[in-house]
């Protein structure tokens, strides 16, 4: 692992990963290819932008000429592929970009790796970062394992499932040294406030409605983002090529529990609302997400038993660190809650943010 191509390194998990790797490893070069969509932000990486081990390239993973050139110029031996359209609600209102980037972009990267490495796979690795959403929706019991049948139910998860199948096909057909991680819901610093946790923190701070879809009892398995980064590094360094590793937080929570706990933390840290009420009074049950998956829960025993990885941060610790990060970084929040976010919010929730 000398010359690493990170795609989508200016997004939420990618930027945490770039910072994490540069703090952990001294002998590798990171090239970050990111299109800077609404979800990508150079501010996420200001602290390391001058690091001699780091280079940023603005570009699209669907641009085959650019990707081929990067493989050649940078002698890429490792790919960590985060770049994607990642928000389920946006995939419902506009699926085309998901098909293009998540499927077409992954295909372009796989082809570039196949051509550049040309059958010489010693020391090469292509890690595809995927999601537990490809497995569909669980009932009240059971866990997703690496052999659970795929059953994606949103345009987002269908596009990720398609990309997973392409990755698997390149391993079986061409012997490309692929690895795959399927992870549960992340949370932490630099999370864009279209997703549940940062949206609730931002709205609750500003005394705005807290939109909860349906009955609020859908369950997600939350993992602190730094733990996901550590899992990806463990898979890169110790994983077996051709294998998939599920990554999860062992931490199932109903959405309403998450929203209530953020309200309580903020009430305690910044005081009650001017009306004297708790932020829980801002909770508003709204129309459910179409095709809303009921429950996700990961069995992460394979990565624990085979690679020794397990979450190091409890939800109680992680959510406090996350709220503290948002309280300490109002200028970051202000810079991402811009015109296009306001437009999106109005369209999605039918009101101004
Ligand atoms: P994000 O939306 O925050 O970031 C995506 C990044 O990809 C952005 O920087 C964006 O500019 C970039 N990008 C988008 N299209 C691009 C293109 N065509 N070319 C180059 N760059 C492009 O996403 P995230 O939450 O950080 O997720 C990263 C990856 O992890 C995704 O593949 C997602 O499916 C997967 N994942 C996310 C979670 C989660 O909870 N957020 C959980 C499991 C897996
Ligand atoms: O499980 C991994 C996935 O987690 C990733 O692959 C996705 O990229 C990531 O966006 C996330 O998907 P979810 O749909 O689970 O995350 P989101 O934060 O959008 O929603 C979490 C839950 O909260 C979900 O049940 C829907 C609900 N929700 C979400 C929003 C934005 C609300 O109730 N209200 C909201 O306003």
Short mmCIF file of C-alpha atoms and ligand atoms in Angstrom, two decimals:
data_model
loop_
_atom_site.label_atom_id
_atom_site.label_comp_id
_atom_site.label_asym_id
_atom_site.label_seq_id
_atom_site.Cartn_x
_atom_site.Cartn_y
_atom_site.Cartn_z
CA UNK A 1 0.00 0.00 0.00
CA UNK A 2 2.16 2.82 -1.32
CA UNK A 3 0.09 4.86 -3.75
CA UNK A 4 -3.54 4.93 -2.74
CA UNK A 5 -6.38 6.32 -4.84
CA UNK A 6 -9.20 7.40 -2.54
CA UNK A 7 -12.42 8.30 -4.37
CA UNK A 8 -14.95 10.58 -2.70
CA UNK A 9 -12.42 11.69 -0.10
CA UNK A 10 -14.16 15.05 0.39
CA UNK A 11 -17.40 13.47 1.59
CA UNK A 12 -18.37 12.48 5.10
CA UNK A 13 -16.68 9.09 5.51
CA UNK A 14 -13.98 9.70 2.88
CA UNK A 15 -12.68 12.85 4.61
CA UNK A 16 -12.63 11.09 7.98
CA UNK A 17 -10.75 8.23 6.31
CA UNK A 18 -8.13 10.49 4.65
CA UNK A 19 -7.42 12.18 7.99
CA UNK A 20 -7.34 8.84 9.78
CA UNK A 21 -4.91 7.19 7.34
CA UNK A 22 -2.55 10.18 7.25
CA UNK A 23 -2.47 10.11 11.05
CA UNK A 24 -1.81 6.35 11.16
CA UNK A 25 0.57 5.64 8.27
CA UNK A 26 3.70 7.54 7.38
CA UNK A 27 4.79 5.72 4.25
CA UNK A 28 1.93 6.02 1.79
CA UNK A 29 0.71 8.62 -0.67
CA UNK A 30 -3.00 9.43 -0.91
CA UNK A 31 -4.54 10.78 -4.11
CA UNK A 32 -8.09 11.97 -3.49
CA UNK A 33 -10.32 12.03 -6.60
CA UNK A 34 -13.56 13.86 -5.87
CA UNK A 35 -16.05 15.61 -8.12
CA UNK A 36 -17.09 18.01 -5.33
CA UNK A 37 -20.81 17.46 -5.68
CA UNK A 38 -23.06 19.15 -3.13
CA UNK A 39 -21.83 16.45 -0.67
CA UNK A 40 -18.10 17.05 -1.18
CA UNK A 41 -16.36 19.81 0.71
CA UNK A 42 -12.71 20.89 0.59
CA UNK A 43 -13.15 22.43 4.06
CA UNK A 44 -13.29 18.87 5.47
CA UNK A 45 -9.60 18.46 4.68
CA UNK A 46 -8.05 21.91 5.28
CA UNK A 47 -5.93 20.52 8.08
CA UNK A 48 -4.09 18.09 5.81
CA UNK A 49 -4.30 19.82 2.42
CA UNK A 50 -0.59 20.75 2.49
CA UNK A 51 0.60 17.35 3.64
CA UNK A 52 3.28 16.21 1.15
CA UNK A 53 1.73 12.71 1.20
CA UNK A 54 -1.58 14.06 -0.09
CA UNK A 55 -2.87 15.26 -3.47
CA UNK A 56 -6.39 16.41 -4.35
CA UNK A 57 -7.76 16.03 -7.86
CA UNK A 58 -11.18 17.42 -8.73
CA UNK A 59 -12.85 15.07 -11.19
CA UNK A 60 -15.50 12.52 -11.93
CA UNK A 61 -15.02 8.79 -11.39
CA UNK A 62 -17.03 8.29 -14.60
CA UNK A 63 -14.30 10.09 -16.59
CA UNK A 64 -12.30 7.10 -17.91
CA UNK A 65 -9.50 9.20 -19.44
CA UNK A 66 -8.88 11.02 -16.17
CA UNK A 67 -9.02 7.85 -14.08
CA UNK A 68 -6.66 5.96 -16.45
CA UNK A 69 -4.25 8.90 -16.39
CA UNK A 70 -4.25 8.92 -12.57
CA UNK A 71 -3.47 5.21 -12.41
CA UNK A 72 -0.53 5.76 -14.75
CA UNK A 73 0.82 9.03 -13.31
CA UNK A 74 0.52 7.99 -9.68
CA UNK A 75 1.38 4.29 -10.07
CA UNK A 76 -1.73 3.47 -8.07
CA UNK A 77 -1.51 0.13 -6.25
CA UNK A 78 -4.49 0.50 -3.92
CA UNK A 79 -8.01 1.86 -4.45
CA UNK A 80 -10.39 2.78 -1.64
CA UNK A 81 -13.64 3.58 -3.35
CA UNK A 82 -16.06 5.79 -1.40
CA UNK A 83 -17.38 8.08 -4.15
CA UNK A 84 -21.12 7.70 -4.54
CA UNK A 85 -24.42 9.44 -4.44
CA UNK A 86 -25.35 8.40 -0.91
CA UNK A 87 -28.72 9.81 0.19
CA UNK A 88 -31.77 7.54 -0.08
CA UNK A 89 -34.29 10.42 -0.24
CA UNK A 90 -32.43 12.05 -3.15
CA UNK A 91 -32.38 8.68 -4.94
CA UNK A 92 -36.17 8.63 -4.73
CA UNK A 93 -36.62 12.13 -6.18
CA UNK A 94 -33.78 11.83 -8.74
CA UNK A 95 -32.36 8.35 -9.34
CA UNK A 96 -30.37 9.07 -12.53
CA UNK A 97 -27.22 10.40 -10.82
CA UNK A 98 -27.17 7.28 -8.61
CA UNK A 99 -27.13 4.97 -11.60
CA UNK A 100 -24.47 7.03 -13.32
CA UNK A 101 -22.04 7.47 -10.44
CA UNK A 102 -22.64 4.38 -8.33
CA UNK A 103 -22.79 1.88 -11.17
CA UNK A 104 -21.07 3.65 -14.09
CA UNK A 105 -18.37 5.18 -11.90
CA UNK A 106 -17.57 1.89 -10.18
CA UNK A 107 -17.35 0.20 -13.57
CA UNK A 108 -14.94 2.88 -14.80
CA UNK A 109 -12.69 2.39 -11.77
CA UNK A 110 -12.72 -1.40 -12.10
CA UNK A 111 -11.79 -1.15 -15.77
CA UNK A 112 -9.00 1.32 -15.02
CA UNK A 113 -7.58 -1.01 -12.35
CA UNK A 114 -7.86 -4.04 -14.64
CA UNK A 115 -6.09 -2.24 -17.48
CA UNK A 116 -3.40 -0.60 -15.34
CA UNK A 117 -2.58 -3.70 -13.31
CA UNK A 118 -2.84 -5.92 -16.41
CA UNK A 119 -2.83 -9.27 -14.60
CA UNK A 120 0.05 -8.29 -12.31
CA UNK A 121 -1.87 -8.24 -9.04
CA UNK A 122 0.92 -8.74 -6.48
CA UNK A 123 0.61 -5.97 -3.86
CA UNK A 124 -2.56 -4.54 -5.45
CA UNK A 125 -5.92 -4.04 -3.71
CA UNK A 126 -9.27 -2.59 -4.75
CA UNK A 127 -11.52 -1.97 -1.75
CA UNK A 128 -15.14 -1.13 -2.51
CA UNK A 129 -16.98 0.61 0.32
CA UNK A 130 -20.58 -0.54 0.36
CA UNK A 131 -23.60 -0.56 2.58
CA UNK A 132 -25.85 -2.86 4.58
CA UNK A 133 -28.82 -1.45 2.62
CA UNK A 134 -28.11 -3.92 -0.20
CA UNK A 135 -29.53 -6.68 2.04
CA UNK A 136 -32.97 -5.05 2.22
CA UNK A 137 -35.14 -4.81 5.31
CA UNK A 138 -35.22 -7.03 8.42
CA UNK A 139 -38.22 -7.90 10.57
CA UNK A 140 -38.05 -7.71 14.36
CA UNK A 141 -35.32 -10.36 14.60
CA UNK A 142 -32.27 -11.56 12.68
CA UNK A 143 -29.03 -9.96 11.48
CA UNK A 144 -27.45 -9.35 8.07
CA UNK A 145 -24.50 -11.69 7.46
CA UNK A 146 -22.12 -11.70 4.49
CA UNK A 147 -24.23 -14.45 2.90
CA UNK A 148 -27.62 -12.77 3.30
CA UNK A 149 -29.30 -12.59 -0.12
CA UNK A 150 -29.32 -9.14 -1.72
CA UNK A 151 -32.74 -7.47 -1.70
CA UNK A 152 -32.26 -3.73 -2.35
CA UNK A 153 -35.43 -1.66 -2.20
CA UNK A 154 -34.47 1.95 -3.05
CA UNK A 155 -32.77 3.32 -6.16
CA UNK A 156 -29.77 4.09 -3.91
CA UNK A 157 -29.45 0.57 -2.52
CA UNK A 158 -30.16 -0.98 -5.93
CA UNK A 159 -27.32 1.07 -7.43
CA UNK A 160 -24.96 0.04 -4.61
CA UNK A 161 -26.03 -3.60 -5.02
CA UNK A 162 -25.27 -3.38 -8.74
CA UNK A 163 -21.83 -1.96 -8.03
CA UNK A 164 -21.18 -4.75 -5.49
CA UNK A 165 -22.05 -7.34 -8.13
CA UNK A 166 -19.66 -5.71 -10.60
CA UNK A 167 -16.86 -5.79 -8.02
CA UNK A 168 -17.54 -9.44 -7.32
CA UNK A 169 -17.63 -10.21 -11.06
CA UNK A 170 -14.21 -8.57 -11.58
CA UNK A 171 -12.76 -10.76 -8.82
CA UNK A 172 -14.20 -13.99 -10.20
CA UNK A 173 -13.72 -13.23 -13.89
CA UNK A 174 -10.43 -11.34 -14.02
CA UNK A 175 -8.89 -12.18 -10.66
CA UNK A 176 -8.85 -8.48 -9.74
CA UNK A 177 -7.83 -8.35 -6.04
CA UNK A 178 -11.04 -6.87 -4.69
CA UNK A 179 -12.28 -6.50 -1.13
CA UNK A 180 -15.69 -5.29 -0.05
CA UNK A 181 -17.10 -3.81 3.14
CA UNK A 182 -20.84 -3.54 3.81
CA UNK A 183 -21.34 -1.14 6.67
CA UNK A 184 -24.25 0.10 8.75
CA UNK A 185 -25.20 3.75 9.39
CA UNK A 186 -22.27 5.99 10.27
CA UNK A 187 -22.39 9.22 12.28
CA UNK A 188 -19.78 11.74 13.44
CA UNK A 189 -17.94 14.89 12.28
CA UNK A 190 -18.45 16.27 8.74
CA UNK A 191 -21.79 14.48 8.27
CA UNK A 192 -23.88 16.43 5.78
CA UNK A 193 -27.12 17.72 7.38
CA UNK A 194 -29.43 15.95 4.94
CA UNK A 195 -28.93 12.75 6.98
CA UNK A 196 -30.90 12.07 10.17
CA UNK A 197 -28.37 12.81 12.93
CA UNK A 198 -26.78 16.04 11.63
CA UNK A 199 -30.16 17.29 10.37
CA UNK A 200 -31.69 16.83 13.81
CA UNK A 201 -28.72 18.47 15.55
CA UNK A 202 -28.85 21.49 13.24
CA UNK A 203 -32.63 21.91 13.39
CA UNK A 204 -32.79 21.36 17.15
CA UNK A 205 -30.09 24.00 17.69
CA UNK A 206 -32.10 26.44 15.60
CA UNK A 207 -35.49 25.68 17.14
CA UNK A 208 -36.85 24.19 13.89
CA UNK A 209 -39.19 21.23 13.44
CA UNK A 210 -37.56 17.81 13.80
CA UNK A 211 -39.03 15.67 10.99
CA UNK A 212 -39.44 12.00 11.90
CA UNK A 213 -40.64 9.72 9.12
CA UNK A 214 -43.63 7.44 9.73
CA UNK A 215 -43.97 6.16 13.30
CA UNK A 216 -40.28 6.77 14.11
CA UNK A 217 -39.78 3.10 14.96
CA UNK A 218 -37.52 2.17 12.03
CA UNK A 219 -34.26 0.77 13.36
CA UNK A 220 -30.71 1.50 12.23
CA UNK A 221 -27.40 0.10 13.58
CA UNK A 222 -25.23 3.16 14.27
CA UNK A 223 -21.42 3.17 14.06
CA UNK A 224 -19.10 6.07 14.89
CA UNK A 225 -17.33 7.04 11.66
CA UNK A 226 -13.77 6.68 13.03
CA UNK A 227 -14.55 3.03 13.81
CA UNK A 228 -15.65 2.51 10.21
CA UNK A 229 -12.35 4.05 9.04
CA UNK A 230 -10.42 1.66 11.30
CA UNK A 231 -12.41 -1.27 9.89
CA UNK A 232 -11.58 -0.27 6.31
CA UNK A 233 -7.88 0.02 7.15
CA UNK A 234 -7.98 -3.41 8.84
CA UNK A 235 -9.59 -4.94 5.74
CA UNK A 236 -7.01 -3.27 3.47
CA UNK A 237 -4.11 -4.50 5.56
CA UNK A 238 -5.34 -7.92 6.68
CA UNK A 239 -8.40 -8.87 4.61
CA UNK A 240 -8.43 -11.74 2.17
CA UNK A 241 -9.01 -10.74 -1.45
CA UNK A 242 -12.35 -11.72 -2.89
CA UNK A 243 -13.96 -11.47 0.56
CA UNK A 244 -16.75 -9.29 1.89
CA UNK A 245 -16.73 -8.02 5.47
CA UNK A 246 -19.83 -6.72 7.22
CA UNK A 247 -19.12 -3.76 9.53
CA UNK A 248 -21.58 -2.65 12.20
CA UNK A 249 -21.93 -0.95 15.54
CA UNK A 250 -23.82 -3.61 17.54
CA UNK A 251 -25.98 -0.67 18.32
CA UNK A 252 -29.57 -0.83 17.16
CA UNK A 253 -31.75 2.18 17.88
CA UNK A 254 -35.18 3.33 16.75
CA UNK A 255 -35.08 6.70 14.98
CA UNK A 256 -37.26 8.28 17.65
CA UNK A 257 -34.77 7.23 20.36
CA UNK A 258 -31.97 8.92 18.40
CA UNK A 259 -33.97 12.14 18.00
CA UNK A 260 -35.00 12.22 21.65
CA UNK A 261 -31.45 11.65 22.86
CA UNK A 262 -30.12 14.50 20.68
CA UNK A 263 -32.85 16.79 22.11
CA UNK A 264 -31.90 15.85 25.66
CA UNK A 265 -28.17 16.38 25.07
CA UNK A 266 -28.75 19.80 23.52
CA UNK A 267 -31.20 20.83 26.27
CA UNK A 268 -28.48 19.99 28.75
CA UNK A 269 -25.58 21.57 26.84
CA UNK A 270 -27.17 24.79 25.55
CA UNK A 271 -30.30 25.16 27.69
CA UNK A 272 -34.01 24.76 26.99
CA UNK A 273 -35.81 26.56 24.16
CA UNK A 274 -36.67 30.25 24.77
CA UNK A 275 -40.25 29.07 25.51
CA UNK A 276 -38.86 27.01 28.40
CA UNK A 277 -39.78 23.77 26.63
CA UNK A 278 -37.53 20.84 25.83
CA UNK A 279 -36.40 20.38 22.24
CA UNK A 280 -38.50 17.21 22.25
CA UNK A 281 -41.46 19.57 21.67
CA UNK A 282 -40.05 20.23 18.16
CA UNK A 283 -40.51 16.60 17.07
CA UNK A 284 -42.92 16.36 14.13
CA UNK A 285 -44.03 13.04 12.64
CA UNK A 286 -44.14 13.50 8.87
CA UNK A 287 -45.09 11.43 5.83
CA UNK A 288 -43.04 8.25 5.63
CA UNK A 289 -40.23 7.67 3.11
CA UNK A 290 -41.58 5.52 0.23
CA UNK A 291 -40.31 1.93 0.56
CA UNK A 292 -38.79 2.81 3.95
CA UNK A 293 -36.70 -0.16 5.15
CA UNK A 294 -37.89 -1.11 8.62
CA UNK A 295 -34.80 -2.46 10.30
CA UNK A 296 -31.08 -2.90 9.58
CA UNK A 297 -28.78 -4.85 11.90
CA UNK A 298 -25.33 -6.22 11.15
CA UNK A 299 -23.65 -9.41 12.29
CA UNK A 300 -20.04 -8.21 12.42
CA UNK A 301 -18.59 -11.45 13.81
CA UNK A 302 -16.55 -12.24 10.68
CA UNK A 303 -14.44 -9.06 10.79
CA UNK A 304 -14.09 -9.42 14.56
CA UNK A 305 -13.02 -13.07 14.47
CA UNK A 306 -10.83 -12.90 11.36
CA UNK A 307 -9.32 -9.39 11.51
CA UNK A 308 -9.71 -8.46 15.19
CA UNK A 309 -11.77 -5.34 14.49
CA UNK A 310 -14.65 -4.24 16.68
CA UNK A 311 -16.21 -0.87 17.49
CA UNK A 312 -14.28 1.12 20.07
CA UNK A 313 -16.82 3.90 20.65
CA UNK A 314 -20.22 3.33 22.31
CA UNK A 315 -23.22 5.22 20.98
CA UNK A 316 -23.41 7.22 24.21
CA UNK A 317 -19.79 8.38 23.75
CA UNK A 318 -20.08 8.86 19.99
CA UNK A 319 -23.22 10.96 20.03
CA UNK A 320 -21.73 13.29 22.67
CA UNK A 321 -18.55 13.71 20.60
CA UNK A 322 -20.69 14.36 17.53
CA UNK A 323 -22.89 16.99 19.17
CA UNK A 324 -19.77 18.65 20.59
CA UNK A 325 -18.21 18.72 17.10
CA UNK A 326 -21.28 20.45 15.63
CA UNK A 327 -21.36 22.94 18.51
CA UNK A 328 -17.66 23.69 17.95
CA UNK A 329 -17.97 24.08 14.16
CA UNK A 330 -20.86 26.44 13.39
CA UNK A 331 -18.97 27.93 10.43
CA UNK A 332 -18.69 24.49 8.79
CA UNK A 333 -22.43 23.97 9.21
CA UNK A 334 -23.22 27.47 7.90
CA UNK A 335 -21.06 26.85 4.84
CA UNK A 336 -22.88 23.64 3.86
CA UNK A 337 -26.39 24.83 4.68
CA UNK A 338 -26.26 27.00 1.58
CA UNK A 339 -28.71 27.88 -1.20
CA UNK A 340 -28.83 24.43 -2.76
CA UNK A 341 -29.39 22.83 0.66
CA UNK A 342 -32.26 25.23 1.35
CA UNK A 343 -33.78 24.37 -2.01
CA UNK A 344 -33.44 20.64 -1.29
CA UNK A 345 -34.92 21.07 2.18
CA UNK A 346 -37.93 22.99 0.88
CA UNK A 347 -38.56 20.32 -1.74
CA UNK A 348 -38.12 17.38 0.67
CA UNK A 349 -39.93 18.74 3.73
CA UNK A 350 -42.25 21.36 2.22
CA UNK A 351 -40.94 24.08 4.53
CA UNK A 352 -37.94 26.35 4.98
CA UNK A 353 -35.04 25.19 7.08
P1 LIG B 1 -21.13 11.46 0.96
O1 LIG B 1 -22.35 11.68 0.14
O2 LIG B 1 -20.94 12.23 2.20
O3 LIG B 1 -19.83 11.70 0.06
C1 LIG B 1 -19.73 11.27 -1.25
C2 LIG B 1 -18.50 11.91 -1.87
O4 LIG B 1 -18.36 11.39 -3.21
C3 LIG B 1 -18.58 13.43 -1.99
O5 LIG B 1 -17.36 14.01 -1.63
C4 LIG B 1 -18.87 13.66 -3.47
O6 LIG B 1 -18.38 14.91 -3.96
C5 LIG B 1 -18.14 12.48 -4.10
N1 LIG B 1 -18.70 12.12 -5.42
C6 LIG B 1 -20.00 11.92 -5.74
N2 LIG B 1 -20.12 11.61 -7.04
C7 LIG B 1 -18.86 11.59 -7.54
C8 LIG B 1 -18.32 11.31 -8.82
N3 LIG B 1 -19.12 11.00 -9.86
N4 LIG B 1 -16.99 11.36 -8.99
C9 LIG B 1 -16.16 11.67 -7.95
N5 LIG B 1 -16.63 11.97 -6.72
C10 LIG B 1 -17.96 11.91 -6.51
O7 LIG B 1 -21.10 9.90 1.24
P2 LIG B 1 -20.64 9.11 2.54
O8 LIG B 1 -21.75 9.08 3.51
O9 LIG B 1 -19.32 9.61 2.97
O10 LIG B 1 -20.50 7.64 1.95
C11 LIG B 1 -19.28 7.23 1.33
C12 LIG B 1 -19.43 5.80 0.84
O11 LIG B 1 -19.76 4.95 1.93
C13 LIG B 1 -20.57 5.62 -0.17
O12 LIG B 1 -20.14 4.72 -1.15
C14 LIG B 1 -21.71 5.04 0.65
O13 LIG B 1 -22.52 4.21 -0.15
C15 LIG B 1 -20.94 4.21 1.66
N6 LIG B 1 -21.59 4.04 2.97
C16 LIG B 1 -22.08 5.10 3.67
C17 LIG B 1 -22.65 4.91 4.92
C18 LIG B 1 -23.17 6.07 5.75
O14 LIG B 1 -23.78 5.83 6.79
N7 LIG B 1 -22.95 7.31 5.35
C19 LIG B 1 -22.73 3.61 5.45
C20 LIG B 1 -22.24 2.54 4.70
C21 LIG B 1 -21.66 2.76 3.47
O1 LIG B 2 -27.21 1.82 6.36
C1 LIG B 2 -26.19 2.50 5.70
C2 LIG B 2 -26.79 3.70 4.98
O2 LIG B 2 -27.12 4.65 5.98
C3 LIG B 2 -25.85 4.31 3.95
O3 LIG B 2 -25.63 3.38 2.93
C4 LIG B 2 -26.45 5.58 3.36
O4 LIG B 2 -25.54 6.19 2.47
C5 LIG B 2 -26.77 6.53 4.50
O5 LIG B 2 -27.40 7.69 3.99
C6 LIG B 2 -27.68 5.85 5.52
O6 LIG B 2 -29.00 5.60 4.97
P1 LIG B 2 -30.33 5.83 5.83
O7 LIG B 2 -31.45 6.04 4.91
O8 LIG B 2 -30.47 4.78 6.87
O9 LIG B 2 -29.90 7.20 6.59
P2 LIG B 2 -30.70 8.56 6.87
O10 LIG B 2 -29.85 9.37 7.79
O11 LIG B 2 -31.19 9.19 5.63
O12 LIG B 2 -31.97 8.05 7.68
C7 LIG B 2 -31.82 7.32 8.89
C8 LIG B 2 -33.21 6.94 9.36
O13 LIG B 2 -33.89 8.14 9.76
C9 LIG B 2 -34.08 6.31 8.30
O14 LIG B 2 -34.91 5.32 8.88
C10 LIG B 2 -34.94 7.45 7.78
C11 LIG B 2 -35.09 8.33 9.01
N1 LIG B 2 -35.22 9.80 8.75
C12 LIG B 2 -34.28 10.38 7.95
C13 LIG B 2 -34.36 11.74 7.68
C14 LIG B 2 -33.36 12.40 6.78
C15 LIG B 2 -36.22 10.52 9.36
O15 LIG B 2 -37.05 9.96 10.12
N2 LIG B 2 -36.28 11.86 9.10
C16 LIG B 2 -35.42 12.50 8.28
O16 LIG B 2 -35.57 13.74 8.06
#
